[in-house]
Coordinates of C-alpha atoms in Angstrom, one line a residue:
Chain A
M1 CA -25.6 4.7 -65.9
I2 CA -28.5 2.4 -65.5
S3 CA -30.2 1.2 -68.8
L4 CA -33.9 1.1 -68.2
R5 CA -34.2 -1.2 -71.2
K6 CA -32.0 -3.8 -69.5
V7 CA -33.8 -3.3 -66.2
W8 CA -37.0 -4.1 -68.0
I9 CA -35.5 -7.2 -69.8
V10 CA -34.5 -8.6 -66.4
A11 CA -37.9 -7.8 -64.9
E12 CA -39.7 -9.4 -67.9
R13 CA -37.7 -12.6 -67.3
D14 CA -39.1 -12.8 -63.7
L15 CA -42.6 -12.2 -65.0
R16 CA -42.3 -15.1 -67.5
I17 CA -40.8 -17.5 -64.9
F18 CA -43.6 -16.7 -62.5
L19 CA -46.1 -17.8 -65.1
Q20 CA -44.4 -21.2 -65.2
Y21 CA -45.4 -21.9 -61.5
K22 CA -48.9 -22.9 -62.5
F23 CA -49.6 -25.1 -59.5
L24 CA -48.5 -22.4 -57.1
L25 CA -50.6 -19.7 -58.8
I26 CA -53.7 -21.9 -58.8
M27 CA -53.2 -22.8 -55.1
R28 CA -52.9 -19.1 -54.1
A29 CA -56.0 -18.2 -56.1
A30 CA -57.9 -21.1 -54.4
W31 CA -56.8 -19.9 -51.0
F32 CA -58.0 -16.4 -51.8
L33 CA -61.4 -17.7 -53.0
A34 CA -61.8 -19.8 -49.8
Q35 CA -61.0 -16.8 -47.6
I36 CA -63.3 -14.4 -49.4
A37 CA -66.2 -16.9 -50.0
L38 CA -66.1 -18.6 -46.7
F39 CA -64.0 -17.2 -43.9
G40 CA -64.9 -13.5 -44.6
L41 CA -68.6 -14.2 -44.8
V42 CA -68.7 -16.3 -41.6
V43 CA -66.7 -13.8 -39.5
N44 CA -68.8 -11.0 -40.9
K45 CA -71.9 -12.7 -39.6
M46 CA -70.4 -13.1 -36.2
L47 CA -69.7 -9.4 -35.6
T48 CA -72.2 -7.1 -34.0
P49 CA -73.5 -4.0 -35.9
E50 CA -71.5 -1.8 -33.5
V51 CA -68.2 -3.4 -34.5
Q52 CA -69.2 -3.4 -38.1
Q53 CA -69.8 0.4 -37.8
T54 CA -66.3 1.0 -36.5
V55 CA -64.8 -0.5 -39.7
G56 CA -66.8 1.5 -42.1
G57 CA -70.2 -0.2 -41.8
N58 CA -69.2 -3.6 -43.2
Y59 CA -66.5 -5.9 -41.9
Y60 CA -66.6 -8.0 -45.0
N61 CA -65.4 -5.1 -47.2
F62 CA -62.8 -4.2 -44.6
Y63 CA -61.6 -7.8 -44.7
A64 CA -61.7 -8.2 -48.5
A65 CA -59.5 -5.1 -48.9
G66 CA -57.0 -6.4 -46.3
L67 CA -56.9 -9.8 -48.0
I68 CA -55.7 -8.2 -51.2
I69 CA -52.7 -6.7 -49.3
A70 CA -52.0 -10.1 -47.7
M71 CA -52.0 -11.7 -51.2
L72 CA -49.8 -9.0 -52.6
Y73 CA -47.3 -9.5 -49.8
S74 CA -47.2 -13.3 -50.1
T75 CA -46.7 -13.3 -53.8
S76 CA -44.2 -10.5 -53.8
V77 CA -41.9 -12.3 -51.4
F78 CA -41.7 -15.2 -53.8
I79 CA -38.8 -13.6 -55.7
G80 CA -36.6 -14.6 -52.7
Y81 CA -37.5 -18.3 -53.3
D82 CA -36.6 -17.8 -57.0
I83 CA -33.2 -16.6 -56.0
Y84 CA -32.6 -19.8 -54.0
E85 CA -33.9 -21.9 -56.8
E86 CA -31.5 -20.2 -59.2
A87 CA -28.6 -20.6 -56.8
D88 CA -29.4 -24.4 -56.7
H89 CA -29.3 -24.6 -60.5
G90 CA -26.3 -22.3 -60.9
V91 CA -28.4 -19.7 -62.8
I92 CA -27.0 -16.9 -60.6
E93 CA -23.6 -17.5 -62.0
Y94 CA -25.1 -17.2 -65.5
L95 CA -26.9 -14.0 -64.6
L96 CA -23.7 -12.5 -63.3
S97 CA -21.9 -13.3 -66.5
V98 CA -24.3 -11.6 -68.9
P99 CA -23.7 -8.0 -70.1
V100 CA -25.9 -6.3 -67.5
T101 CA -24.7 -4.3 -64.5
R102 CA -25.3 -5.6 -61.0
K103 CA -27.6 -2.6 -60.3
E104 CA -29.6 -3.2 -63.4
L105 CA -29.9 -6.9 -62.4
V106 CA -31.1 -6.2 -58.8
L107 CA -33.4 -3.3 -59.8
G108 CA -34.9 -5.5 -62.5
R109 CA -35.5 -8.3 -60.1
S110 CA -37.2 -6.0 -57.5
I111 CA -39.4 -4.6 -60.2
G112 CA -40.1 -8.0 -61.8
G113 CA -40.8 -9.5 -58.4
G114 CA -43.3 -6.7 -57.5
L115 CA -44.8 -6.3 -60.9
R116 CA -45.6 -10.0 -61.4
S117 CA -47.3 -10.1 -58.0
F118 CA -49.3 -7.0 -58.9
I119 CA -50.4 -8.5 -62.2
Y120 CA -51.3 -11.8 -60.6
V121 CA -53.4 -10.1 -57.8
S122 CA -55.0 -7.6 -60.2
P123 CA -58.1 -9.8 -61.1
M124 CA -58.7 -10.4 -57.4
L125 CA -58.2 -6.7 -56.7
L126 CA -60.8 -5.9 -59.4
F127 CA -63.2 -8.4 -57.9
V128 CA -62.8 -6.8 -54.4
L129 CA -63.3 -3.4 -55.9
Y130 CA -66.5 -4.6 -57.5
I131 CA -67.7 -5.8 -54.1
I132 CA -66.7 -2.6 -52.3
G133 CA -67.3 -0.1 -55.1
V134 CA -65.0 2.8 -55.8
T135 CA -66.5 6.2 -54.9
H136 CA -63.5 8.5 -55.2
P137 CA -61.4 7.6 -58.4
L138 CA -58.7 10.1 -57.7
Q139 CA -58.3 8.7 -54.1
F140 CA -58.1 5.2 -55.5
L141 CA -55.5 6.2 -58.1
V142 CA -53.2 7.4 -55.2
A143 CA -53.8 4.2 -53.4
F144 CA -53.2 2.1 -56.5
I145 CA -49.8 3.8 -57.2
S146 CA -48.8 3.3 -53.6
L147 CA -49.6 -0.4 -53.8
F148 CA -47.2 -0.7 -56.8
L149 CA -44.5 0.8 -54.6
F150 CA -45.5 -1.5 -51.8
A151 CA -45.2 -4.6 -54.0
F152 CA -41.7 -3.5 -55.2
G153 CA -40.7 -2.8 -51.6
V154 CA -41.8 -6.3 -50.5
A155 CA -39.8 -7.8 -53.4
G156 CA -36.8 -5.8 -52.3
F157 CA -37.3 -6.9 -48.7
S158 CA -37.4 -10.6 -49.9
I159 CA -34.3 -10.1 -51.9
T160 CA -32.6 -8.6 -48.9
L161 CA -33.5 -11.5 -46.7
A162 CA -32.5 -14.1 -49.4
V163 CA -29.0 -12.7 -49.8
S164 CA -28.5 -12.2 -46.0
I165 CA -29.5 -15.8 -45.1
K166 CA -27.3 -18.3 -46.8
S167 CA -29.4 -21.4 -46.2
S168 CA -32.5 -21.9 -48.2
D169 CA -34.1 -23.9 -45.3
G170 CA -33.4 -21.0 -43.0
F171 CA -35.0 -18.6 -45.5
D172 CA -38.0 -20.9 -45.9
I173 CA -38.6 -21.1 -42.1
L174 CA -38.0 -17.4 -41.5
L175 CA -40.4 -16.3 -44.2
G176 CA -43.0 -18.7 -42.9
V177 CA -42.7 -17.2 -39.4
L178 CA -42.5 -13.6 -40.8
D179 CA -45.5 -14.2 -43.0
A180 CA -47.5 -15.2 -39.9
L181 CA -46.3 -12.4 -37.8
I182 CA -46.3 -9.6 -40.4
V183 CA -49.8 -10.3 -41.6
R184 CA -51.2 -10.7 -38.1
L185 CA -49.4 -7.8 -36.6
S186 CA -51.0 -5.5 -39.1
T187 CA -54.5 -4.2 -39.9
T188 CA -55.0 -6.5 -42.9
L189 CA -57.4 -8.7 -41.0
Y190 CA -58.7 -6.5 -38.2
P191 CA -58.5 -2.9 -37.1
I192 CA -55.8 -1.7 -34.8
A193 CA -58.2 -0.4 -32.1
Y194 CA -59.1 -4.0 -31.2
M195 CA -55.5 -5.1 -30.7
P196 CA -53.8 -5.1 -27.2
S197 CA -51.7 -2.0 -26.9
Y198 CA -48.3 -3.8 -27.1
Y199 CA -49.4 -5.4 -30.5
A200 CA -50.9 -2.2 -31.7
S201 CA -47.7 -0.3 -31.2
I202 CA -45.9 -2.6 -33.6
A203 CA -48.8 -2.9 -36.0
R204 CA -48.9 0.9 -36.3
F205 CA -45.5 0.9 -38.1
N206 CA -46.1 -2.2 -40.2
P207 CA -46.0 -1.6 -44.0
L208 CA -48.9 -4.0 -44.4
T209 CA -50.9 -1.7 -42.2
F210 CA -50.1 1.3 -44.3
A211 CA -50.9 -0.6 -47.5
A212 CA -54.2 -2.1 -46.2
D213 CA -55.5 1.2 -44.7
L214 CA -54.5 3.1 -47.8
F215 CA -56.2 0.7 -50.1
R216 CA -59.4 0.9 -47.9
W217 CA -59.2 4.7 -48.0
G218 CA -58.8 4.6 -51.8
A219 CA -61.7 2.2 -52.2
G220 CA -63.9 4.6 -50.2
I221 CA -64.2 2.7 -46.9
E222 CA -64.7 5.4 -44.3
S223 CA -63.5 4.6 -40.8
A224 CA -61.8 6.7 -38.1
L225 CA -59.7 3.6 -37.3
L226 CA -57.7 3.8 -40.6
T227 CA -54.2 5.2 -40.7
P228 CA -54.3 8.7 -42.2
P229 CA -53.6 8.4 -45.9
A230 CA -50.6 10.9 -45.9
V231 CA -48.9 8.8 -43.2
A232 CA -49.6 5.6 -45.0
V233 CA -48.2 6.9 -48.3
F234 CA -45.1 8.2 -46.5
G235 CA -44.7 4.8 -44.8
I236 CA -45.0 2.9 -48.1
V237 CA -42.5 5.2 -49.9
L238 CA -40.1 4.9 -47.0
F239 CA -40.5 1.1 -47.0
F240 CA -40.0 0.9 -50.8
S241 CA -36.9 3.2 -50.7
V242 CA -35.2 1.4 -47.8
F243 CA -35.6 -2.1 -49.0
T244 CA -35.0 -1.5 -52.7
F245 CA -31.8 0.3 -51.7
L246 CA -30.8 -2.3 -49.2
G247 CA -31.6 -5.1 -51.7
I248 CA -29.4 -3.5 -54.3
I249 CA -26.5 -2.9 -51.9
L250 CA -26.6 -6.3 -50.2
H251 CA -27.3 -8.3 -53.4
E252 CA -24.5 -6.5 -55.2
K253 CA -22.1 -7.0 -52.3
R254 CA -22.8 -10.7 -51.9
L255 CA -22.7 -11.4 -55.6
E256 CA -19.5 -9.5 -56.2
G257 CA -17.8 -11.2 -53.4
G258 CA -18.6 -14.6 -54.9
S259 CA -20.5 -15.7 -51.7
W260 CA -22.8 -17.8 -53.9
Q261 CA -19.9 -20.1 -54.7
Chain B
M1 CA 3.3 -9.9 -83.3
P2 CA -0.4 -10.9 -82.6
T3 CA -2.4 -8.6 -80.3
P4 CA -3.4 -10.1 -77.0
I5 CA -7.2 -9.6 -76.3
I6 CA -7.0 -11.1 -72.9
R7 CA -4.0 -10.4 -70.6
I8 CA -3.9 -12.5 -67.5
Q9 CA -1.5 -11.1 -64.9
N10 CA -0.6 -12.9 -61.7
L11 CA -4.3 -14.0 -61.5
T12 CA -4.8 -15.8 -58.2
K13 CA -7.8 -17.3 -56.3
K14 CA -7.6 -18.8 -52.9
F15 CA -10.3 -20.7 -51.2
G16 CA -9.2 -20.9 -47.5
N17 CA -5.6 -22.1 -47.7
L18 CA -6.0 -23.7 -51.1
Y19 CA -4.7 -22.0 -54.2
A20 CA -7.3 -22.8 -56.9
V21 CA -5.5 -20.5 -59.3
D22 CA -1.9 -19.7 -58.5
H23 CA -0.4 -16.5 -60.0
L24 CA -1.4 -17.3 -63.5
N25 CA 0.1 -15.3 -66.4
L26 CA -1.1 -15.8 -69.9
D27 CA -1.8 -13.8 -73.0
I28 CA -4.6 -14.9 -75.3
Y29 CA -4.5 -13.5 -78.9
D30 CA -7.2 -11.9 -80.9
G31 CA -8.9 -14.5 -83.2
E32 CA -7.4 -17.7 -81.8
I33 CA -8.8 -20.7 -80.1
L34 CA -6.8 -21.2 -76.9
G35 CA -7.3 -24.6 -75.2
L36 CA -7.0 -24.5 -71.5
L37 CA -6.1 -28.1 -70.8
G38 CA -5.9 -29.7 -67.4
P39 CA -7.4 -32.4 -65.2
N40 CA -10.5 -31.7 -63.0
G41 CA -9.6 -29.4 -60.2
A42 CA -6.7 -27.8 -62.1
G43 CA -8.2 -24.4 -61.8
K44 CA -9.6 -24.0 -65.3
T45 CA -13.2 -23.2 -64.3
T46 CA -12.1 -20.9 -61.5
T47 CA -10.0 -19.0 -64.0
L48 CA -12.9 -18.7 -66.4
L49 CA -15.3 -17.5 -63.6
M50 CA -12.8 -14.8 -62.7
L51 CA -12.5 -13.7 -66.4
T52 CA -16.3 -13.4 -66.6
T53 CA -16.4 -11.4 -63.4
V54 CA -18.6 -14.0 -61.6
I55 CA -16.0 -14.3 -58.8
K56 CA -13.3 -11.9 -57.7
P57 CA -9.6 -12.7 -57.8
T58 CA -7.8 -12.8 -54.5
E59 CA -4.8 -11.3 -56.2
G60 CA -3.7 -10.2 -59.6
T61 CA -5.9 -9.2 -62.5
A62 CA -6.7 -9.8 -66.1
Y63 CA -7.6 -7.4 -69.0
I64 CA -10.4 -8.2 -71.3
G65 CA -9.6 -6.0 -74.2
P66 CA -8.8 -2.7 -72.5
Y67 CA -10.9 -3.4 -69.4
D68 CA -9.5 -4.5 -66.0
I69 CA -11.7 -7.3 -64.6
T70 CA -11.3 -6.1 -61.0
H71 CA -12.4 -2.5 -61.6
Q72 CA -14.3 -2.4 -64.9
T73 CA -16.5 -5.5 -64.4
D74 CA -19.5 -4.1 -66.3
K75 CA -17.4 -3.1 -69.3
S76 CA -15.5 -6.4 -69.3
R77 CA -18.7 -8.4 -69.6
T78 CA -19.8 -6.5 -72.7
L79 CA -17.0 -8.3 -74.7
I80 CA -17.6 -11.8 -73.2
G81 CA -20.0 -14.6 -73.6
M82 CA -19.7 -17.9 -71.6
A83 CA -21.1 -21.4 -72.0
F84 CA -20.8 -23.0 -68.6
Q85 CA -19.6 -26.6 -67.9
E86 CA -22.9 -27.4 -66.1
P87 CA -25.8 -26.0 -68.0
K88 CA -27.2 -23.0 -66.1
L89 CA -30.9 -23.5 -66.8
L90 CA -34.0 -23.1 -64.7
W91 CA -35.8 -26.3 -65.2
V92 CA -39.2 -24.7 -65.6
S93 CA -37.8 -22.8 -68.7
T94 CA -38.0 -23.8 -72.3
P95 CA -35.0 -23.6 -74.8
W96 CA -36.8 -21.0 -76.8
A97 CA -37.4 -18.7 -73.7
I98 CA -33.8 -19.2 -72.4
L99 CA -32.1 -18.4 -75.7
D100 CA -34.5 -15.6 -76.7
W101 CA -33.9 -13.9 -73.3
H102 CA -30.1 -14.4 -73.6
A103 CA -30.1 -12.8 -77.1
K104 CA -32.3 -9.9 -75.8
I105 CA -30.0 -9.2 -72.8
C106 CA -27.0 -9.3 -75.1
G107 CA -28.7 -6.5 -77.1
L108 CA -29.6 -8.2 -80.4
P109 CA -32.3 -6.5 -82.3
T110 CA -35.6 -8.3 -82.6
N111 CA -35.3 -9.6 -86.2
E112 CA -31.7 -10.7 -85.8
R113 CA -32.6 -12.3 -82.4
K114 CA -35.4 -14.5 -83.7
K115 CA -33.3 -15.5 -86.7
R116 CA -30.3 -16.5 -84.7
V117 CA -32.3 -18.4 -82.1
K118 CA -34.1 -20.3 -84.8
W119 CA -30.8 -21.0 -86.5
A120 CA -29.1 -22.3 -83.4
L121 CA -32.0 -24.5 -82.3
E122 CA -32.2 -26.0 -85.8
E123 CA -28.4 -26.6 -86.0
L124 CA -28.3 -28.2 -82.6
E125 CA -31.4 -30.3 -83.3
L126 CA -33.5 -28.7 -80.6
W127 CA -36.1 -27.0 -82.8
N128 CA -38.8 -29.6 -82.3
D129 CA -38.3 -29.5 -78.5
R130 CA -38.1 -25.7 -78.3
H131 CA -41.2 -25.3 -76.2
K132 CA -40.6 -28.2 -73.8
T133 CA -39.3 -27.4 -70.3
V134 CA -35.7 -28.4 -70.0
H135 CA -36.4 -30.7 -67.0
V136 CA -37.5 -33.4 -69.5
F137 CA -34.2 -33.0 -71.4
S138 CA -31.2 -35.4 -71.3
G139 CA -27.8 -34.1 -70.1
G140 CA -26.6 -33.8 -73.7
M141 CA -29.7 -31.7 -74.8
R142 CA -29.2 -29.3 -71.9
K143 CA -25.6 -29.0 -72.8
R144 CA -26.6 -28.1 -76.3
V145 CA -28.9 -25.3 -75.0
E146 CA -26.0 -24.0 -73.0
I147 CA -23.6 -23.9 -76.0
A148 CA -26.4 -22.3 -78.2
K149 CA -26.1 -19.2 -76.0
I150 CA -22.7 -18.2 -77.2
L151 CA -23.4 -19.3 -80.8
I152 CA -26.3 -16.8 -80.8
Q153 CA -24.5 -14.1 -78.9
R154 CA -21.3 -14.3 -81.1
P155 CA -19.3 -12.4 -78.5
K156 CA -15.9 -10.9 -79.1
I157 CA -14.5 -13.4 -76.6
A158 CA -16.3 -16.7 -76.3
I159 CA -15.5 -18.7 -73.2
V160 CA -16.6 -22.4 -73.4
D161 CA -16.1 -24.7 -70.4
E162 CA -16.0 -28.4 -71.4
P163 CA -18.3 -27.7 -74.5
T164 CA -18.8 -31.3 -75.6
A165 CA -19.1 -33.1 -72.2
Q166 CA -22.1 -35.5 -72.3
I167 CA -22.5 -35.0 -76.1
D168 CA -22.2 -37.9 -78.6
I169 CA -19.4 -38.1 -81.1
V170 CA -21.5 -36.7 -84.0
G171 CA -22.7 -33.8 -81.9
K172 CA -19.1 -33.2 -80.8
H173 CA -17.9 -32.8 -84.4
K174 CA -20.8 -30.5 -85.1
I175 CA -20.0 -28.3 -82.1
W176 CA -16.3 -28.2 -82.9
N177 CA -17.1 -27.0 -86.4
M178 CA -19.5 -24.4 -85.1
L179 CA -16.8 -23.1 -82.7
R180 CA -14.3 -23.0 -85.6
D181 CA -16.9 -21.0 -87.6
L182 CA -17.3 -18.6 -84.6
R183 CA -13.5 -18.1 -84.6
D184 CA -13.5 -17.5 -88.3
E185 CA -16.2 -14.9 -87.9
G186 CA -13.9 -12.9 -85.6
S187 CA -14.4 -14.3 -82.1
T188 CA -11.6 -15.3 -79.8
I189 CA -12.3 -18.6 -78.1
L190 CA -11.1 -19.7 -74.7
L191 CA -11.8 -23.4 -74.4
A192 CA -11.4 -25.2 -71.1
T193 CA -11.3 -29.0 -71.5
N194 CA -9.8 -32.1 -70.0
E195 CA -10.3 -34.0 -73.2
L196 CA -6.9 -34.2 -74.9
Y197 CA -8.2 -34.9 -78.4
E198 CA -10.6 -32.0 -78.2
A199 CA -7.8 -29.6 -77.2
D200 CA -5.5 -31.1 -79.9
V201 CA -8.0 -30.8 -82.8
L202 CA -9.6 -27.5 -81.9
S203 CA -6.9 -25.3 -80.4
D204 CA -4.5 -23.0 -82.2
R205 CA -2.6 -23.0 -78.9
V206 CA -2.9 -25.1 -75.8
A207 CA -2.1 -23.9 -72.3
I208 CA -1.6 -26.7 -69.8
I209 CA -2.6 -26.0 -66.3
H210 CA -2.1 -28.1 -63.2
K211 CA -2.8 -27.3 -59.5
G212 CA -3.7 -23.7 -60.5
K213 CA -0.4 -23.1 -62.2
L214 CA 0.4 -22.7 -65.9
L215 CA 2.9 -25.3 -67.0
V216 CA 3.4 -24.5 -70.6
C217 CA 1.6 -22.8 -73.5
D218 CA 2.2 -23.2 -77.2
E219 CA 0.8 -24.7 -80.5
P220 CA -0.1 -28.4 -80.0
K221 CA 2.6 -29.5 -82.5
K222 CA 5.3 -27.4 -80.9
L223 CA 4.3 -28.8 -77.5
K224 CA 4.6 -32.4 -78.8
D225 CA 8.0 -31.5 -80.3
T226 CA 9.2 -30.6 -76.9
I227 CA 9.0 -34.2 -75.7
P228 CA 12.5 -35.6 -75.5
G229 CA 12.9 -38.3 -78.1
G230 CA 10.5 -38.0 -81.0
D231 CA 8.5 -41.3 -80.5
V232 CA 6.6 -43.2 -77.8
I233 CA 6.4 -46.9 -77.3
E234 CA 3.6 -48.0 -75.1
V235 CA 4.0 -51.5 -73.6
V236 CA 1.6 -53.5 -71.5
L237 CA 3.2 -56.5 -69.8
K238 CA 1.6 -59.7 -68.5
E239 CA 3.7 -59.3 -65.2
N240 CA 5.0 -56.3 -63.3
I241 CA 8.4 -55.0 -64.1
T242 CA 11.0 -54.9 -61.3
Q243 CA 13.0 -51.8 -60.4
E244 CA 16.2 -53.4 -61.5
H245 CA 14.8 -54.2 -65.0
L246 CA 13.3 -50.7 -65.2
A247 CA 16.7 -49.1 -64.4
E248 CA 18.3 -51.4 -67.0
L249 CA 15.7 -50.4 -69.6
K250 CA 16.3 -46.7 -68.9
N251 CA 20.0 -47.2 -69.8
T252 CA 19.2 -48.7 -73.2
K253 CA 20.6 -46.6 -76.0
R254 CA 18.1 -44.0 -77.4
V255 CA 15.7 -44.4 -74.5
V256 CA 15.2 -40.9 -73.2
N257 CA 12.6 -41.4 -70.5
I258 CA 10.1 -44.0 -69.1
L259 CA 6.8 -43.2 -67.5
T260 CA 5.4 -46.0 -65.3
I261 CA 1.6 -45.7 -65.7
K262 CA 1.2 -49.0 -63.8
P263 CA 3.9 -51.5 -62.8
N264 CA 3.0 -53.5 -65.9
H265 CA 2.2 -50.5 -68.1
L266 CA 5.0 -48.3 -69.4
K267 CA 5.4 -45.4 -71.8
I268 CA 8.9 -45.3 -73.3
Y269 CA 10.0 -42.0 -74.8
L270 CA 12.8 -42.5 -77.3
N271 CA 14.5 -41.6 -80.6
Q272 CA 14.0 -43.6 -83.8
A273 CA 11.6 -46.1 -82.4
E274 CA 11.4 -48.2 -85.6
E275 CA 15.1 -49.2 -85.2
I276 CA 15.0 -49.8 -81.5
L277 CA 11.7 -51.7 -81.3
P278 CA 13.3 -55.2 -81.8
Q279 CA 15.8 -54.4 -79.1
I280 CA 13.0 -53.5 -76.7
T281 CA 11.0 -56.7 -77.3
E282 CA 14.3 -58.7 -77.0
F283 CA 14.9 -57.0 -73.6
F284 CA 11.6 -58.2 -72.2
M285 CA 12.0 -61.7 -73.6
K286 CA 15.5 -61.9 -72.0
A287 CA 14.0 -60.6 -68.7
Q288 CA 11.3 -63.3 -69.1
I289 CA 8.5 -60.7 -68.8
P290 CA 5.9 -61.6 -71.4
I291 CA 4.4 -58.7 -73.4
A292 CA 0.7 -58.4 -73.6
T293 CA 0.6 -55.5 -76.2
I294 CA 3.2 -53.1 -77.6
Q295 CA 2.5 -50.2 -79.9
M296 CA 4.4 -47.3 -81.3
N297 CA 2.8 -43.8 -81.2
E298 CA 3.5 -40.2 -82.0
P299 CA 3.6 -38.1 -78.8
S300 CA 0.2 -36.8 -77.7
L301 CA -0.8 -33.9 -75.5
D302 CA -1.1 -36.5 -72.8
D303 CA 2.6 -37.1 -73.2
V304 CA 3.2 -33.4 -73.0
F305 CA 1.2 -33.3 -69.8
A306 CA 3.1 -36.3 -68.4
H307 CA 6.4 -34.7 -69.4
Y308 CA 5.7 -31.6 -67.4
T309 CA 4.0 -33.3 -64.4
G310 CA 5.3 -36.8 -64.3
L311 CA 1.6 -37.9 -64.3
T312 CA -0.9 -38.9 -66.9
I313 CA -4.0 -36.7 -67.0
E314 CA -6.1 -39.5 -65.5
E315 CA -3.6 -39.9 -62.6
A316 CA -3.6 -36.2 -62.0
Q317 CA -7.4 -36.2 -61.9
T318 CA -7.5 -39.0 -59.3
K319 CA -4.7 -37.4 -57.2

């Protein structure tokens, strides 16, 4: 039987630890500002009105919404780095010795990893919503809840990778490469219609595509190029379920086997 | 007959071909402090990690209260609290945050939690530094944060691994008293140490472990009484002793055994040392081996260890 109280205590610990990484948080926020205040504006000016029309009338809005998803992704994966940091300091052994079940521990970490990212990105999300403007509150609520699941799913994905790869250097490199590929092979920065077909076929199933297009739909951006919301919600729920489940199973198996020794 | 609260049965851990813990059998009784004494690498920490369910045994098991550590890991941990040898602290965390979280996950209600965390921080002289990150702390301060975890938790079974390593002598006495108080309040304490004095003064019983095997387990006094001959004469010579002289010395009346720590450093186990001491000094004078120092001691746990292994604890550590 899983105790939700204990899951929350574990999640809360990850929230507090995240706040200690002040330098990282400032740097990520600075990156966001540079992208939104510089890159987005410049690219927006470069695009023809025809192109702007295909993405709902304004590429800047399209880009700003995608940027939120990229931020959400890159901060949610940070839980995997925490796991390595804890392995270095032996904190994993400590966590395994406290009166909490392995399932509560891993679930708490997935939720903590996702929630802290969501909380961190929230002010940026509000800022982007202010720029875009929300026209359908109910629609936005659906998108908002799905983004929660997306953040938890990414945290589960990161935990799965962290426990599958035993070297912290290996994890570091893989996440760097994955970050570049996953973000670029999705619709976070550009619509799928402008991608070569071989890239588009991958991007269509990318969870970042589902999240970015769902967020745009929720924010009221109207474009025929977006993934249908029902498909996007289904994709996110599936992503969340698979990686939360995998994260729990693998994490539990590795930890119980004493692989961190 | 006291009730065992931990029953270790054939507990074994293999890393590759190496037996870190080799078919260990031991009962630990409710309300006692049991000292697990052995050199570094004896298998103490591995045993503790198996008992706390951090690692799985290769063979055998142990019961924590009624719970089997191989099948009832979650329930086993509800009775246990552990202070690790190396403090397990994230360096970006503060003592207050670490201990408050620990108390929370152990299920202490808010008021009691705050009270105990404050008490432990004050007692261990960490109160003024409670909001500093532990990366600015000395080794001794980090160790105190680690120990504070079990003092706050007050578990049914407290496992402490080298609790006073890196801590100054005043701090050591304070922690020993706090561990005794914890025992008096109803906790059973399993103390792993390679410090002979610590094991001697703190433990109700001492289990000596070497190369993953249990050699002997009893009260410190009874263990010392098992040393053949009741006394020990420790002699440091200015020159090395020859094998012939050593054999001759062994045949001296009332000499039971001789441990050669170095060729010029001997521990002579014997009966009625006061009477035979002049004879021993005369022996070295006749052999023309000048004595640097000579002293008469009661047997210590080091002598017990040497009796069972043929090595001092320092030698066992280096080998």
